[in-house]
Amino acid sequence: MSEATEARTPEERTPEASVPAPAEPGRGQNLLREIMGGSLVISVLAVLIALVVGAVLIAVTDPAVQQASGYFFARPSDTFQAIWNAVGGAYTSLFQGAIYNTGKTDFASGIQPLMNTLSAATPLIFGGLGIALAFRIGLFNIGGQGQILIAGAFAGWVAWSFPMPFPLGLIVAVLAGIVGGAVWAGIVGWLKARTGAHEVIVTIMLNYVAFELISFLLRTPGALQAPGTNNPKSPAIPAAAQLPGLFGVRYTVTWAFVLAVAAAFAYWWLMSRSSLGFRFRAVGENPSAARTAGIGVERMYVYGMAIAGGFVGLAGVNQVLAAAPGGFSSGFDAGLGFDAITVALLGRSRPAGVFAAGLLFGALKSGGYLMQAANDVPVDIVLIVQSIIVLFIAAPPLVRAIFRLPTPGTAPKARRRPAVKEAHGQ
Amino acid sequence: MTAATETPHLPDPSPIVLEKVEVRSWKVPIALSVFALGAVVLFIAFARSGHTTFRFTQSVDAIKLPDLTVPSAPVSIALAIVAVLMAAASWWYVAARGRVPGWFAAVFAVVFLVGFLDWAAEGDRPLPFTSLLLGAVTLSVPLVFGALGGVIGERAGVVNVAIEGQLLAGAFCSALVASSTGSMTAGLVAAAAAGVLVAFILAAFAIKYLVDQVIVGVVINVLVTGLTNFGYSKVLAADPEHLNRRMTLPDLPIPGLAQIPVIGPVLFDHSIIVYIAYVAVAAVWYGLFHTRWGLRVRAVGEHPQAADTVGINVNGTRFWNVSLAGAVAGLGGAFFTLGSVGIFTKEMTAGQGYIALAAVIFGRWDPIRATLAALLFGFASNLQNTLGIIGSPVPSEFLLMLPYLVTIFAVAGLVGKSRAPAADGVPYVKG
């Protein structure tokens, strides 16, 4: 396992070279092939497949459908009607819970679901950027949960321990959170650089360590526990350190969303414009070549993990300073660490892609709750849809095979190009 | 390990590069010194004044052993001193001979552990030694199954992060099928089948579509979590009269062996699934290292091109062995339901699959060592349970943290020289 990430890079290059050069087809046809087989179409189709699978699950488990299918051969139309009602109803709720509630009369309340989507998307974008950054260096950061927990605890602790006036207290708390996430992830990079410990294992282990650590601190008076209580819960965040609402208190979306936009730009600048980002990408593409070119690969692992942890840490900051400022308990990461991996994969580790993927999964999340309440479809279906999207995104040849799409860069009926490159999120 | 990571394995045109055999590694002495320091701080600086009682017999046992009561402080202080001396000796070993022998580290671990138990269990209530070990075996059973699944998959060259998903799918399907058919055998078969189904997804995406195996594994875990949660809410919880009834496998004490004090109840008084685990460990070990099947599995995991050249179907071998690994891990999932609590609850595997993965790596991709690692992790979490009951000065969270910290230690230092199968995680493209 330890050589998985490193050894893959040269391996994935070889098969491409062996694909015979295609005969030159017409130019317009070629362009069409590129678009139809390209990543955007694949992404859209992957979402489509996932929604179809979700629809099948909704239909199969719907009581009305089960009842109607009992006399399917007597009156099949009833079954189809029931399926339509179940699936249509559920997906209508999904839309109304995620984008715009058509049931409301005025725009201000109708748009509320979209605002919920934005606030649900915010931590996903932060986390996704962090995971994506590690991907680009060839590192697989499964430690989102731990980084979020530590970062959130740092931010919260600083916020209530050092009361400061409004903008200053907030800024210091946010920075503390970034530092917390960076330190926790930096340990991983340092261990990998110094000892060669595989980052997948270390990040998984540090997730549990962080969880137990935070649980312990939350029930220890004088640490993170709110004074005067026996509950394993932290004090409330002072108003001066909370991230204020972006459009007033009516909507859940806060300035954290603006911060997420800024983070996406920062990621873009770091990876595409800075020399550090160049070195990161060089290490990610081929560590041996990067070392030959004089790049300190080990150092890049440490820096890369620390910066990735800083981005992921912002998700923890969002949870503590914006999502639940009344105080947190040990599960406040809410599975965001793993969600962020799917966001980074769907976004192909590009800033705009991660941003869009975060919005999509945020929409699924916020719509899922309405679907559960209104149509009795468990919110867990969002997990299913989300993971199927990522599975299919990672395997473009499979999507192409299902929809009989052409493979870009090849003539018709030429050999399929292996999908490793796309799968790696490059 | 660092040296190995720099050189990609497969496209390497140069002849075999011999590695330096005599590498003087100071990692073990450093690690032992850290533990010895911990022992000094805990056992001497925070010495406990009372007595510690070890109880070796349960009330139901036929042969009774007397309790052992020792004064806490002198024993733990003496053991702390022994630990310090052994740590010093390990420095000498490295300086003089280049490496610390394995038995030395093992003895050190026992010394530290006994000292720790003596220190932590001080008080009027006896430390139930037998049930401590019994619980360790019980808790490690799913880890053993998961780790075996991981070992088979990774030896064949496919990283199996989906152990968690296979355990969870096995737990769900065993509860569903056992309660709907009334047959627990059917439940066990269903668990293995569920594991195979999950493995099919992993194999298809990893082998056919060449998707990064760690990514597929993580995503499959999310998918199975979603599917089982969904199924629990819409299927199991919807019909509590018939589905997900409490069913547990009966204990089958082995005549004769089960009467041995301490060892008997710990090892030979379990349900069938635990005995299956024993057999599976032996079978996987024998199979991997002493049969044609094992040679082929290891060949496609170490050097797929060479295996292909001699006529082994690399991707076919990988596919079927990943499926086999899924069956083993899925069977482990049945332990959560039929083997212990009897019913399925949401996300009941609670990350055990990831710990099994850690056991695979801690156990250096070897079935026996991985099983020992699983037992160690089971022991650590049961130690937390036991000390929680009799009351101890160590916060339970730190004991729960222990397996994870040990794993980090292991991958960073103690097993630093161990290597994954060379083609582990690398898809094979013919040509």
PDB file of N, CA, C and O in Angstrom, chain B residues 341-362:
ATOM      1  N   VAL B 341     -24.638  -8.895  19.503  1.00  0.00           N
ATOM      2  CA  VAL B 341     -25.849  -8.271  20.052  1.00  0.00           C
ATOM      3  C   VAL B 341     -27.128  -8.834  19.459  1.00  0.00           C
ATOM      4  O   VAL B 341     -28.191  -8.683  20.047  1.00  0.00           O
ATOM      5  N   GLY B 342     -27.058  -9.463  18.295  1.00  0.00           N
ATOM      6  CA  GLY B 342     -28.245 -10.129  17.776  1.00  0.00           C
ATOM      7  C   GLY B 342     -29.110  -9.301  16.856  1.00  0.00           C
ATOM      8  O   GLY B 342     -29.932  -9.848  16.136  1.00  0.00           O
ATOM      9  N   ILE B 343     -28.990  -7.989  16.873  1.00  0.00           N
ATOM     10  CA  ILE B 343     -29.789  -7.182  15.952  1.00  0.00           C
ATOM     11  C   ILE B 343     -28.883  -6.191  15.228  1.00  0.00           C
ATOM     12  O   ILE B 343     -27.779  -5.893  15.685  1.00  0.00           O
ATOM     13  N   PHE B 344     -29.388  -5.685  14.103  1.00  0.00           N
ATOM     14  CA  PHE B 344     -28.636  -4.694  13.354  1.00  0.00           C
ATOM     15  C   PHE B 344     -29.034  -3.303  13.813  1.00  0.00           C
ATOM     16  O   PHE B 344     -30.214  -3.016  14.018  1.00  0.00           O
ATOM     17  N   THR B 345     -28.041  -2.456  14.011  1.00  0.00           N
ATOM     18  CA  THR B 345     -28.326  -1.036  14.236  1.00  0.00           C
ATOM     19  C   THR B 345     -27.504  -0.223  13.244  1.00  0.00           C
ATOM     20  O   THR B 345     -26.504  -0.705  12.720  1.00  0.00           O
ATOM     21  N   LYS B 346     -27.937   1.013  13.020  1.00  0.00           N
ATOM     22  CA  LYS B 346     -27.273   1.862  12.026  1.00  0.00           C
ATOM     23  C   LYS B 346     -25.788   2.022  12.324  1.00  0.00           C
ATOM     24  O   LYS B 346     -25.416   2.299  13.462  1.00  0.00           O
ATOM     25  N   GLU B 347     -24.982   1.887  11.297  1.00  0.00           N
ATOM     26  CA  GLU B 347     -23.536   2.125  11.393  1.00  0.00           C
ATOM     27  C   GLU B 347     -22.919   1.409  12.578  1.00  0.00           C
ATOM     28  O   GLU B 347     -22.085   1.942  13.297  1.00  0.00           O
ATOM     29  N   MET B 348     -23.334   0.142  12.787  1.00  0.00           N
ATOM     30  CA  MET B 348     -22.902  -0.567  13.979  1.00  0.00           C
ATOM     31  C   MET B 348     -21.441  -1.001  13.913  1.00  0.00           C
ATOM     32  O   MET B 348     -20.862  -1.343  14.944  1.00  0.00           O
ATOM     33  N   THR B 349     -20.827  -0.982  12.744  1.00  0.00           N
ATOM     34  CA  THR B 349     -19.426  -1.385  12.688  1.00  0.00           C
ATOM     35  C   THR B 349     -18.501  -0.283  13.202  1.00  0.00           C
ATOM     36  O   THR B 349     -17.373  -0.568  13.595  1.00  0.00           O
ATOM     37  N   ALA B 350     -18.985   0.962  13.203  1.00  0.00           N
ATOM     38  CA  ALA B 350     -18.303   2.063  13.895  1.00  0.00           C
ATOM     39  C   ALA B 350     -16.805   2.126  13.635  1.00  0.00           C
ATOM     40  O   ALA B 350     -16.004   2.242  14.545  1.00  0.00           O
ATOM     41  N   GLY B 351     -16.424   2.015  12.381  1.00  0.00           N
ATOM     42  CA  GLY B 351     -15.016   2.210  12.045  1.00  0.00           C
ATOM     43  C   GLY B 351     -14.119   1.012  12.286  1.00  0.00           C
ATOM     44  O   GLY B 351     -12.905   1.106  12.136  1.00  0.00           O
ATOM     45  N   GLN B 352     -14.712  -0.146  12.665  1.00  0.00           N
ATOM     46  CA  GLN B 352     -13.882  -1.332  12.909  1.00  0.00           C
ATOM     47  C   GLN B 352     -13.143  -1.769  11.641  1.00  0.00           C
ATOM     48  O   GLN B 352     -12.056  -2.324  11.721  1.00  0.00           O
ATOM     49  N   GLY B 353     -13.752  -1.519  10.478  1.00  0.00           N
ATOM     50  CA  GLY B 353     -13.101  -1.900   9.235  1.00  0.00           C
ATOM     51  C   GLY B 353     -11.794  -1.148   9.037  1.00  0.00           C
ATOM     52  O   GLY B 353     -10.811  -1.699   8.526  1.00  0.00           O
ATOM     53  N   TYR B 354     -11.780   0.103   9.465  1.00  0.00           N
ATOM     54  CA  TYR B 354     -10.542   0.875   9.340  1.00  0.00           C
ATOM     55  C   TYR B 354      -9.488   0.366  10.318  1.00  0.00           C
ATOM     56  O   TYR B 354      -8.294   0.382  10.029  1.00  0.00           O
ATOM     57  N   ILE B 355      -9.948  -0.102  11.496  1.00  0.00           N
ATOM     58  CA  ILE B 355      -8.986  -0.666  12.436  1.00  0.00           C
ATOM     59  C   ILE B 355      -8.433  -1.975  11.886  1.00  0.00           C
ATOM     60  O   ILE B 355      -7.245  -2.286  12.039  1.00  0.00           O
ATOM     61  N   ALA B 356      -9.309  -2.744  11.205  1.00  0.00           N
ATOM     62  CA  ALA B 356      -8.830  -3.977  10.580  1.00  0.00           C
ATOM     63  C   ALA B 356      -7.770  -3.654   9.531  1.00  0.00           C
ATOM     64  O   ALA B 356      -6.763  -4.360   9.408  1.00  0.00           O
ATOM     65  N   LEU B 357      -8.003  -2.579   8.804  1.00  0.00           N
ATOM     66  CA  LEU B 357      -7.015  -2.149   7.809  1.00  0.00           C
ATOM     67  C   LEU B 357      -5.692  -1.816   8.496  1.00  0.00           C
ATOM     68  O   LEU B 357      -4.604  -2.183   8.011  1.00  0.00           O
ATOM     69  N   ALA B 358      -5.801  -1.149   9.641  1.00  0.00           N
ATOM     70  CA  ALA B 358      -4.590  -0.842  10.399  1.00  0.00           C
ATOM     71  C   ALA B 358      -3.907  -2.126  10.849  1.00  0.00           C
ATOM     72  O   ALA B 358      -2.678  -2.223  10.837  1.00  0.00           O
ATOM     73  N   ALA B 359      -4.718  -3.126  11.224  1.00  0.00           N
ATOM     74  CA  ALA B 359      -4.139  -4.408  11.641  1.00  0.00           C
ATOM     75  C   ALA B 359      -3.389  -5.064  10.489  1.00  0.00           C
ATOM     76  O   ALA B 359      -2.343  -5.683  10.699  1.00  0.00           O
ATOM     77  N   VAL B 360      -3.926  -4.914   9.272  1.00  0.00           N
ATOM     78  CA  VAL B 360      -3.246  -5.475   8.103  1.00  0.00           C
ATOM     79  C   VAL B 360      -1.847  -4.878   7.990  1.00  0.00           C
ATOM     80  O   VAL B 360      -0.852  -5.587   7.803  1.00  0.00           O
ATOM     81  N   ILE B 361      -1.772  -3.561   8.133  1.00  0.00           N
ATOM     82  CA  ILE B 361      -0.492  -2.889   7.935  1.00  0.00           C
ATOM     83  C   ILE B 361       0.430  -3.120   9.127  1.00  0.00           C
ATOM     84  O   ILE B 361       1.612  -3.411   8.966  1.00  0.00           O
ATOM     85  N   PHE B 362      -0.160  -3.042  10.327  1.00  0.00           N
ATOM     86  CA  PHE B 362       0.615  -3.317  11.528  1.00  0.00           C
ATOM     87  C   PHE B 362       1.147  -4.750  11.470  1.00  0.00           C
ATOM     88  O   PHE B 362       2.262  -5.035  11.903  1.00  0.00           O
TER      89      PHE B 362
END
